[in-house]
């Protein structure tokens, strides 16, 4: 085909695609049978509109009903708060209420308020229609957008039918936005973002909400989607840094299996956990993200790995790890949303203390440079959909960086391999490095531990951490820090021993602990060989927090009998209670000091 | 999952050698890369396969005579924006499947560009297969079988038309690749470049798809 023919064909194709969405499902719509899914609507739809491949339970779950009841109560408070929204914006109440979850019936209003959609829309009156008209005439992204609309949220009521009203809106918002923000255009992933917004907003509001998410410095998602993904590389580097500091064992485990964060976390960063955690939890994270901005994503990424660390450490190939993070956690996160959000909040504080809550200021190329809504005629190559053969400078840099990062991780993993001869021993086993010393992972990970022993041990370890001679471990840490060329952050070696973050830095020693044990001081060795003081943690169920049951991973509402099974208590050597219990006042009472027995 | 941990059992009770290969899928967006992998690895097909962001990773093992071949499959995103991440996935790959959609001429053109890039950038010994997917939509065909076959012959590529939906030629194309890959010779010391990593016997388990081990 010559150029003229190609151009003509592109025009025809665009015309055809737009016409289909304009026409919708009305008479004569060309829909292949496979394009319309055959779900049974009423019998399997959840409260958000997602259709599940199973029957709804015949009885209302008591737990679920109670939650709905609470939500109704909360609605009243929210409606009151809405009346004086400007005051609310500055109040602590808003913070705590958003973290408790915005009632679903009010999400439409509150999300728009949090994003300040109204003002942006009013300031740009008429623009959306103008962009749509331009897209109608010149869009070069229509084909890609069409193919993504055809597979976005197809198990959701609104998007179920081909060319349904929401599918039309999704197509319109994305094609129009690609014209408005021509620097980003359309990038895969944006359909998920706009898709969620459209579940709670009308077309024009969703357009502006999308724009705010991309360009408001608080969210700045523009840099994720832009050619070369500059923000992604920055956030992944930061994510790696957080892992090296707070989850070094897991980081080494991932490195050993060649698992780069790039592989499992893209939907975390690009679409704020859509299709990676259950939708109800995803909405809760969105609520908080809209309130507090991009640092929420960083903290949530860390929280997911922290909560599931123990289970992830047990998986010994990349396939299984990726499947766990991407598929299993989407189906079932194993712990309830409220507990996850509590953990998220704690992670945010933890990262803040370590001055790692943000990934630093954006690079120049992450910030939009082209003015919005200024039309530039697409090049012929773009119109006919010709691919460029060469990378742009930024793409080339990204490419090199990505390759370099994976090389370094592999080299480190190979180095570690040569130290540790039986890596499985230290992973949730009872031999080898027995204490995890992972201050930040105590209660959350024990909730998910498949072995009862593990959960008890993890809190026992926590208390040991507070009294143990950390200097030994920080010595190892320091020597390790030199090896860890990925970690450019100097916190590992700089932190003073005993501070909150130094406990974290002690973690770095765990996986190489045995390799270095020949050099440990007698005092540290005594902790391993003959611990004279131990605290035993009793698994409990604070406020009916669901706990993963040992074998099938199903949720239980409580673990009533465990308390009595743990008769053996060992003397607590100081007045300090095991730290994590402090979070749940009610429990501390029942776990009283007088239930202890001195086994000696 | 469970049967993945068992050792590879041969019909006669002995264990053959196990080779591990990295395979990457490339091609235009929405031609069915993820669907081919899903069909091959899990025997499933989803009409509305979610779009791949970045890349996905899966493994599958096939048996060939006395050899068990474990594929580490990297399934990449098709949109051009994600192209800058692709070399990370095809670097060091011993095999690639370049996929196009037989109902869309452009995707065939794009496939050719991928082949060129692989020939230029990837390992010189890489085994490349061309898959004309969506064969079940042959009534809407825009790329003729012969045209693709000729192109494949000229470039030394394996070629098959496949359908992830009906499973046509899906296992076959992976098996054909497995056959063509240089297996590690037990009598030699080190595995050479571009060859499969030989795993210690019993170190890695094998799962056998379909009936290749009957």
Tab-separated table of C-alpha atoms in Angstrom, chain A residues 107-476:
chain	number	residue	atom	x	y	z
A	107	UNK	CA	-17.622	7.579	46.980
A	108	UNK	CA	-18.832	9.392	43.870
A	109	UNK	CA	-19.200	12.662	45.760
A	110	UNK	CA	-16.195	12.328	48.045
A	111	UNK	CA	-13.766	11.265	45.350
A	112	UNK	CA	-14.777	14.278	43.276
A	113	UNK	CA	-14.308	16.485	46.331
A	114	UNK	CA	-10.928	15.015	47.229
A	115	UNK	CA	-9.755	15.496	43.672
A	116	UNK	CA	-11.378	18.886	43.402
A	117	UNK	CA	-12.924	17.855	40.099
A	118	UNK	CA	-15.586	20.550	40.160
A	119	UNK	CA	-13.173	23.473	40.101
A	120	UNK	CA	-11.012	22.021	37.381
A	121	UNK	CA	-14.047	21.222	35.293
A	122	UNK	CA	-15.542	24.677	35.686
A	123	UNK	CA	-12.265	26.331	34.857
A	124	UNK	CA	-12.138	24.343	31.635
A	125	UNK	CA	-15.712	24.482	30.548
A	126	UNK	CA	-16.316	23.150	27.063
A	127	UNK	CA	-12.861	21.612	26.744
A	128	UNK	CA	-13.960	18.013	27.087
A	129	UNK	CA	-16.338	18.255	24.174
A	130	UNK	CA	-13.685	20.013	22.142
A	131	UNK	CA	-11.209	17.225	22.840
A	132	UNK	CA	-13.733	14.605	21.937
A	133	UNK	CA	-14.390	16.377	18.653
A	134	UNK	CA	-10.669	16.501	17.944
A	135	UNK	CA	-10.278	12.845	18.815
A	136	UNK	CA	-13.156	12.000	16.554
A	137	UNK	CA	-11.208	13.608	13.738
A	138	UNK	CA	-7.596	12.847	14.497
A	139	UNK	CA	-7.183	10.189	17.165
A	140	UNK	CA	-4.299	7.866	16.472
A	141	UNK	CA	-4.888	5.803	19.612
A	142	UNK	CA	-8.404	4.636	18.817
A	143	UNK	CA	-7.330	1.147	17.784
A	144	UNK	CA	-5.325	0.442	20.937
A	145	UNK	CA	-7.998	1.958	23.148
A	146	UNK	CA	-10.697	-0.065	21.404
A	147	UNK	CA	-8.832	-3.299	22.009
A	148	UNK	CA	-8.347	-2.415	25.677
A	149	UNK	CA	-11.929	-1.280	26.271
A	150	UNK	CA	-12.941	-4.650	24.882
A	151	UNK	CA	-11.131	-6.379	27.760
A	152	UNK	CA	-11.305	-3.935	30.660
A	153	UNK	CA	-13.496	-4.991	33.611
A	154	UNK	CA	-15.596	-7.271	31.435
A	155	UNK	CA	-16.788	-9.076	34.527
A	156	UNK	CA	-18.296	-5.829	35.788
A	157	UNK	CA	-21.970	-5.063	35.170
A	158	UNK	CA	-21.258	-1.746	33.491
A	159	UNK	CA	-18.625	-3.034	31.136
A	160	UNK	CA	-20.118	-6.440	30.533
A	161	UNK	CA	-21.905	-5.724	27.295
A	162	UNK	CA	-19.958	-4.716	24.237
A	163	UNK	CA	-20.528	-1.018	23.449
A	164	UNK	CA	-22.532	-0.577	26.644
A	165	UNK	CA	-22.889	2.968	27.922
A	166	UNK	CA	-19.852	2.697	30.196
A	167	UNK	CA	-17.781	1.128	27.438
A	168	UNK	CA	-18.739	4.076	25.256
A	169	UNK	CA	-17.732	6.495	28.001
A	170	UNK	CA	-14.461	4.714	28.621
A	171	UNK	CA	-13.603	4.875	24.933
A	172	UNK	CA	-14.556	8.558	24.787
A	173	UNK	CA	-12.651	9.573	27.907
A	174	UNK	CA	-9.479	7.797	26.802
A	175	UNK	CA	-9.477	8.982	23.193
A	176	UNK	CA	-10.274	12.541	24.305
A	177	UNK	CA	-7.638	12.516	27.003
A	178	UNK	CA	-5.019	11.308	24.554
A	179	UNK	CA	-5.708	14.491	22.604
A	180	UNK	CA	-5.708	16.718	25.676
A	181	UNK	CA	-2.462	15.415	27.133
A	182	UNK	CA	-0.652	14.570	23.946
A	183	UNK	CA	2.635	13.986	25.718
A	184	UNK	CA	1.220	10.864	27.342
A	185	UNK	CA	-1.429	10.082	24.770
A	186	UNK	CA	-2.722	6.661	25.638
A	187	UNK	CA	-0.692	4.111	27.536
A	188	UNK	CA	-1.964	0.680	28.517
A	189	UNK	CA	-2.951	0.850	32.162
A	190	UNK	CA	-4.847	4.094	31.772
A	191	UNK	CA	-7.944	2.122	30.848
A	192	UNK	CA	-7.903	0.606	34.337
A	193	UNK	CA	-7.572	4.006	35.942
A	194	UNK	CA	-10.360	5.574	33.901
A	195	UNK	CA	-12.396	2.399	34.233
A	196	UNK	CA	-12.520	2.695	38.018
A	197	UNK	CA	-13.213	6.430	37.907
A	198	UNK	CA	-16.144	5.809	35.567
A	199	UNK	CA	-17.668	3.379	38.034
A	200	UNK	CA	-18.153	6.373	40.321
A	201	UNK	CA	-18.323	9.347	37.992
A	202	UNK	CA	-19.915	10.572	34.828
A	203	UNK	CA	-17.936	10.927	31.664
A	204	UNK	CA	-16.758	14.497	31.980
A	205	UNK	CA	-15.930	14.233	35.685
A	206	UNK	CA	-13.930	11.079	35.002
A	207	UNK	CA	-12.017	12.900	32.286
A	208	UNK	CA	-10.978	15.649	34.690
A	209	UNK	CA	-10.343	13.234	37.531
A	210	UNK	CA	-8.010	11.328	35.218
A	211	UNK	CA	-6.271	14.546	34.329
A	212	UNK	CA	-5.842	15.484	37.987
A	213	UNK	CA	-4.439	12.049	38.829
A	214	UNK	CA	-1.901	12.442	36.067
A	215	UNK	CA	-0.870	16.034	36.509
A	216	UNK	CA	-1.549	17.216	40.066
A	217	UNK	CA	1.846	17.012	41.808
A	218	UNK	CA	0.178	15.123	44.642
A	219	UNK	CA	-0.444	12.125	42.380
A	220	UNK	CA	1.704	12.953	39.345
A	221	UNK	CA	0.902	9.770	37.449
A	222	UNK	CA	1.884	11.452	34.199
A	223	UNK	CA	5.446	10.304	34.800
A	224	UNK	CA	4.364	6.656	35.008
A	225	UNK	CA	2.751	6.597	31.613
A	226	UNK	CA	5.086	8.795	29.698
A	227	UNK	CA	7.460	7.312	27.164
A	228	UNK	CA	10.369	5.689	28.992
A	229	UNK	CA	8.366	5.476	32.264
A	230	UNK	CA	10.610	7.900	34.189
A	231	UNK	CA	8.539	7.867	37.372
A	232	UNK	CA	8.284	4.107	37.383
A	233	UNK	CA	12.033	3.675	37.382
A	234	UNK	CA	12.370	6.195	40.214
A	235	UNK	CA	9.663	4.549	42.307
A	236	UNK	CA	10.980	1.056	41.662
A	237	UNK	CA	14.435	2.114	42.790
A	238	UNK	CA	12.876	3.513	45.941
A	239	UNK	CA	10.826	0.360	46.410
A	240	UNK	CA	14.029	-1.692	46.167
A	241	UNK	CA	15.623	0.558	48.730
A	242	UNK	CA	12.730	0.065	51.130
A	243	UNK	CA	12.963	-3.666	50.626
A	244	UNK	CA	16.691	-3.711	51.260
A	245	UNK	CA	16.184	-1.852	54.489
A	246	UNK	CA	13.000	-3.348	55.903
A	247	UNK	CA	12.617	-6.666	54.114
A	248	UNK	CA	16.170	-7.643	53.221
A	249	UNK	CA	15.539	-11.346	53.533
A	250	UNK	CA	12.659	-11.151	51.119
A	251	UNK	CA	14.664	-8.950	48.801
A	252	UNK	CA	17.449	-11.534	48.730
A	253	UNK	CA	14.895	-14.251	48.200
A	254	UNK	CA	13.475	-12.397	45.204
A	255	UNK	CA	16.938	-11.642	43.844
A	256	UNK	CA	17.895	-15.268	44.174
A	257	UNK	CA	14.974	-16.222	41.982
A	258	UNK	CA	15.664	-13.419	39.526
A	259	UNK	CA	12.468	-11.626	40.412
A	260	UNK	CA	12.715	-7.943	39.632
A	261	UNK	CA	10.073	-5.635	41.096
A	262	UNK	CA	9.369	-4.601	37.526
A	263	UNK	CA	7.782	-7.964	37.037
A	264	UNK	CA	5.272	-8.062	39.858
A	265	UNK	CA	4.517	-4.480	40.757
A	266	UNK	CA	3.569	-2.639	37.580
A	267	UNK	CA	-0.147	-2.690	38.261
A	268	UNK	CA	0.535	-1.548	41.804
A	269	UNK	CA	2.146	1.626	40.589
A	270	UNK	CA	0.351	2.210	37.296
A	271	UNK	CA	-3.222	1.604	38.352
A	272	UNK	CA	-3.039	1.738	42.105
A	273	UNK	CA	-3.507	-1.986	42.780
A	274	UNK	CA	-6.445	-2.579	40.428
A	275	UNK	CA	-6.636	-6.303	39.585
A	276	UNK	CA	-3.888	-7.060	42.099
A	277	UNK	CA	-5.826	-6.936	45.363
A	278	UNK	CA	-9.545	-7.654	45.926
A	279	UNK	CA	-11.669	-4.804	44.669
A	280	UNK	CA	-13.022	-3.857	48.102
A	281	UNK	CA	-9.476	-3.404	49.393
A	282	UNK	CA	-8.446	-1.657	46.199
A	283	UNK	CA	-11.154	0.961	46.782
A	284	UNK	CA	-9.916	1.521	50.316
A	285	UNK	CA	-6.428	2.149	48.981
A	286	UNK	CA	-7.844	4.481	46.345
A	287	UNK	CA	-9.682	6.426	49.073
A	288	UNK	CA	-6.428	6.960	50.903
A	289	UNK	CA	-4.437	7.614	47.761
A	290	UNK	CA	-6.840	10.359	46.775
A	291	UNK	CA	-6.435	11.903	50.224
A	292	UNK	CA	-2.718	11.519	50.790
A	293	UNK	CA	-1.216	11.130	47.340
A	294	UNK	CA	1.592	9.095	45.849
A	295	UNK	CA	3.341	8.065	49.063
A	296	UNK	CA	0.346	5.817	49.757
A	297	UNK	CA	1.289	3.655	46.794
A	298	UNK	CA	4.857	3.287	47.992
A	299	UNK	CA	3.659	2.341	51.465
A	300	UNK	CA	1.033	-0.083	50.204
A	301	UNK	CA	3.576	-1.857	47.998
A	302	UNK	CA	5.724	-2.325	51.086
A	303	UNK	CA	2.751	-3.361	53.204
A	304	UNK	CA	1.676	-6.113	50.837
A	305	UNK	CA	5.117	-7.685	50.872
A	306	UNK	CA	5.463	-7.224	54.612
A	307	UNK	CA	2.147	-8.904	55.349
A	308	UNK	CA	2.819	-11.804	53.020
A	309	UNK	CA	6.512	-12.109	53.637
A	310	UNK	CA	6.432	-15.442	55.369
A	311	UNK	CA	4.319	-17.085	52.743
A	312	UNK	CA	6.440	-15.612	49.971
A	313	UNK	CA	9.636	-16.872	51.548
A	314	UNK	CA	8.258	-20.379	51.379
A	315	UNK	CA	7.819	-20.234	47.621
A	316	UNK	CA	10.849	-21.379	45.806
A	317	UNK	CA	10.418	-20.435	42.220
A	318	UNK	CA	9.688	-17.234	40.429
A	319	UNK	CA	6.576	-18.663	38.833
A	320	UNK	CA	4.980	-19.393	42.199
A	321	UNK	CA	5.977	-16.055	43.703
A	322	UNK	CA	4.589	-14.056	40.809
A	323	UNK	CA	1.431	-16.130	40.848
A	324	UNK	CA	1.004	-15.485	44.554
A	325	UNK	CA	1.482	-11.740	44.257
A	326	UNK	CA	-0.521	-11.231	41.103
A	327	UNK	CA	-3.234	-13.862	41.088
A	328	UNK	CA	-3.769	-15.261	44.571
A	329	UNK	CA	-3.782	-11.922	46.318
A	330	UNK	CA	-6.297	-10.590	43.828
A	331	UNK	CA	-8.647	-13.444	44.597
A	332	UNK	CA	-8.112	-13.517	48.327
A	333	UNK	CA	-5.858	-11.278	50.339
A	334	UNK	CA	-6.128	-13.637	53.328
A	335	UNK	CA	-6.692	-10.893	55.883
A	336	UNK	CA	-9.528	-8.432	56.100
A	337	UNK	CA	-9.436	-4.967	54.636
A	338	UNK	CA	-9.481	-3.127	57.960
A	339	UNK	CA	-6.416	-4.957	59.205
A	340	UNK	CA	-4.595	-4.303	55.949
A	341	UNK	CA	-5.371	-0.607	56.176
A	342	UNK	CA	-4.172	-0.508	59.794
A	343	UNK	CA	-0.960	-2.060	58.600
A	344	UNK	CA	-0.757	0.402	55.755
A	345	UNK	CA	-1.071	3.271	58.183
A	346	UNK	CA	1.643	1.792	60.343
A	347	UNK	CA	3.886	1.328	57.304
A	348	UNK	CA	3.415	4.950	56.393
A	349	UNK	CA	4.531	6.025	59.849
A	350	UNK	CA	7.401	3.605	59.764
A	351	UNK	CA	8.612	4.877	56.401
A	352	UNK	CA	8.183	8.431	57.546
A	353	UNK	CA	10.349	7.823	60.590
A	354	UNK	CA	13.011	6.381	58.351
A	355	UNK	CA	12.571	9.350	56.022
A	356	UNK	CA	11.677	6.975	53.240
A	357	UNK	CA	8.010	7.808	52.798
A	358	UNK	CA	8.602	9.623	49.554
A	359	UNK	CA	10.769	8.710	46.633
A	360	UNK	CA	12.159	12.219	46.490
A	361	UNK	CA	11.374	15.049	44.093
A	362	UNK	CA	10.327	14.203	40.550
A	363	UNK	CA	12.900	14.255	37.767
A	364	UNK	CA	12.504	16.900	35.137
A	365	UNK	CA	11.209	14.522	32.507
A	366	UNK	CA	8.357	13.328	34.718
A	367	UNK	CA	6.678	16.716	34.639
A	368	UNK	CA	4.389	17.598	31.724
A	369	UNK	CA	6.030	20.053	29.389
A	370	UNK	CA	3.596	20.337	26.510
A	371	UNK	CA	0.610	22.591	27.095
A	372	UNK	CA	-2.666	20.708	27.498
A	373	UNK	CA	-5.326	20.746	24.879
A	374	UNK	CA	-3.196	22.336	22.208
A	375	UNK	CA	-3.743	20.396	19.066
A	376	UNK	CA	-0.793	19.243	17.064
A	377	UNK	CA	-1.452	17.413	13.860
A	378	UNK	CA	-0.187	13.843	14.141
A	379	UNK	CA	2.623	12.740	11.874
A	380	UNK	CA	1.905	10.401	8.998
A	381	UNK	CA	3.739	7.580	10.744
A	382	UNK	CA	1.468	8.018	13.729
A	383	UNK	CA	-1.675	8.126	11.637
A	384	UNK	CA	-0.914	4.935	9.769
A	385	UNK	CA	0.314	3.314	12.975
A	386	UNK	CA	3.910	2.898	11.848
A	387	UNK	CA	6.235	1.765	14.583
A	388	UNK	CA	9.459	3.561	15.149
A	389	UNK	CA	12.509	1.362	14.815
A	390	UNK	CA	14.604	3.257	17.275
A	391	UNK	CA	14.284	4.133	20.903
A	392	UNK	CA	14.122	7.712	22.005
A	393	UNK	CA	16.908	8.873	24.279
A	394	UNK	CA	14.717	8.424	27.359
A	395	UNK	CA	13.626	4.974	26.297
A	396	UNK	CA	17.216	3.977	25.756
A	397	UNK	CA	18.119	5.180	29.255
A	398	UNK	CA	15.195	3.297	30.762
A	399	UNK	CA	16.205	0.240	28.890
A	400	UNK	CA	19.786	0.397	30.104
A	401	UNK	CA	18.705	1.076	33.659
A	402	UNK	CA	16.338	-1.857	33.667
A	403	UNK	CA	19.010	-4.181	32.389
A	404	UNK	CA	21.559	-2.852	34.836
A	405	UNK	CA	19.241	-3.241	37.811
A	406	UNK	CA	18.515	-6.840	37.006
A	407	UNK	CA	22.193	-7.564	36.459
A	408	UNK	CA	23.142	-6.136	39.830
A	409	UNK	CA	20.379	-8.065	41.554
A	410	UNK	CA	21.551	-11.262	39.898
A	411	UNK	CA	25.162	-10.681	40.844
A	412	UNK	CA	24.192	-10.027	44.443
A	413	UNK	CA	22.083	-13.136	44.489
A	414	UNK	CA	24.973	-15.177	43.146
A	415	UNK	CA	27.239	-13.750	45.809
A	416	UNK	CA	24.736	-14.686	48.496
A	417	UNK	CA	24.386	-18.123	47.064
A	418	UNK	CA	28.025	-18.772	47.625
A	419	UNK	CA	27.631	-17.919	51.317
A	420	UNK	CA	24.500	-19.800	52.137
A	421	UNK	CA	24.601	-23.457	51.385
A	422	UNK	CA	21.133	-24.390	52.625
A	423	UNK	CA	18.952	-21.444	51.909
A	424	UNK	CA	15.779	-23.270	52.890
A	425	UNK	CA	16.863	-23.623	56.466
A	426	UNK	CA	16.556	-19.988	57.183
A	427	UNK	CA	13.210	-19.680	55.544
A	428	UNK	CA	10.563	-20.289	58.133
A	429	UNK	CA	12.397	-23.357	59.321
A	430	UNK	CA	13.381	-24.207	62.834
A	431	UNK	CA	17.055	-24.514	62.303
A	432	UNK	CA	19.700	-22.078	61.411
A	433	UNK	CA	18.976	-18.446	61.933
A	434	UNK	CA	16.116	-18.879	64.269
A	435	UNK	CA	15.217	-15.342	65.030
A	436	UNK	CA	13.821	-13.208	62.324
A	437	UNK	CA	14.590	-9.871	63.962
A	438	UNK	CA	12.133	-8.298	61.697
A	439	UNK	CA	10.744	-5.618	63.866
A	440	UNK	CA	8.337	-4.354	61.281
A	441	UNK	CA	6.759	-7.646	60.388
A	442	UNK	CA	5.641	-8.989	63.667
A	443	UNK	CA	1.895	-9.198	64.070
A	444	UNK	CA	0.979	-8.835	60.441
A	445	UNK	CA	3.090	-11.668	59.213
A	446	UNK	CA	2.106	-13.877	62.061
A	447	UNK	CA	-1.495	-13.451	61.075
A	448	UNK	CA	-0.627	-15.205	57.896
A	449	UNK	CA	1.837	-17.710	59.079
A	450	UNK	CA	0.787	-21.173	58.255
A	451	UNK	CA	2.542	-22.662	61.236
A	452	UNK	CA	1.539	-21.822	64.751
A	453	UNK	CA	5.106	-22.039	65.813
A	454	UNK	CA	6.014	-19.367	63.387
A	455	UNK	CA	3.591	-16.854	64.724
A	456	UNK	CA	4.718	-17.362	68.275
A	457	UNK	CA	8.299	-17.243	67.313
A	458	UNK	CA	7.933	-14.044	65.398
A	459	UNK	CA	6.741	-12.104	68.396
A	460	UNK	CA	9.180	-13.782	70.696
A	461	UNK	CA	11.778	-12.503	68.337
A	462	UNK	CA	10.394	-9.026	68.488
A	463	UNK	CA	10.992	-8.823	72.156
A	464	UNK	CA	14.414	-10.322	71.857
A	465	UNK	CA	15.181	-7.614	69.397
A	466	UNK	CA	14.526	-4.995	71.970
A	467	UNK	CA	17.025	-6.464	74.398
A	468	UNK	CA	19.455	-8.261	72.163
A	469	UNK	CA	22.891	-7.054	71.463
A	470	UNK	CA	22.255	-5.414	68.172
A	471	UNK	CA	25.771	-4.208	67.768
A	472	UNK	CA	26.785	-7.587	66.480
A	473	UNK	CA	24.197	-7.486	63.820
A	474	UNK	CA	24.835	-3.973	62.847
A	475	UNK	CA	28.469	-4.881	62.392
A	476	UNK	CA	27.461	-7.509	59.942
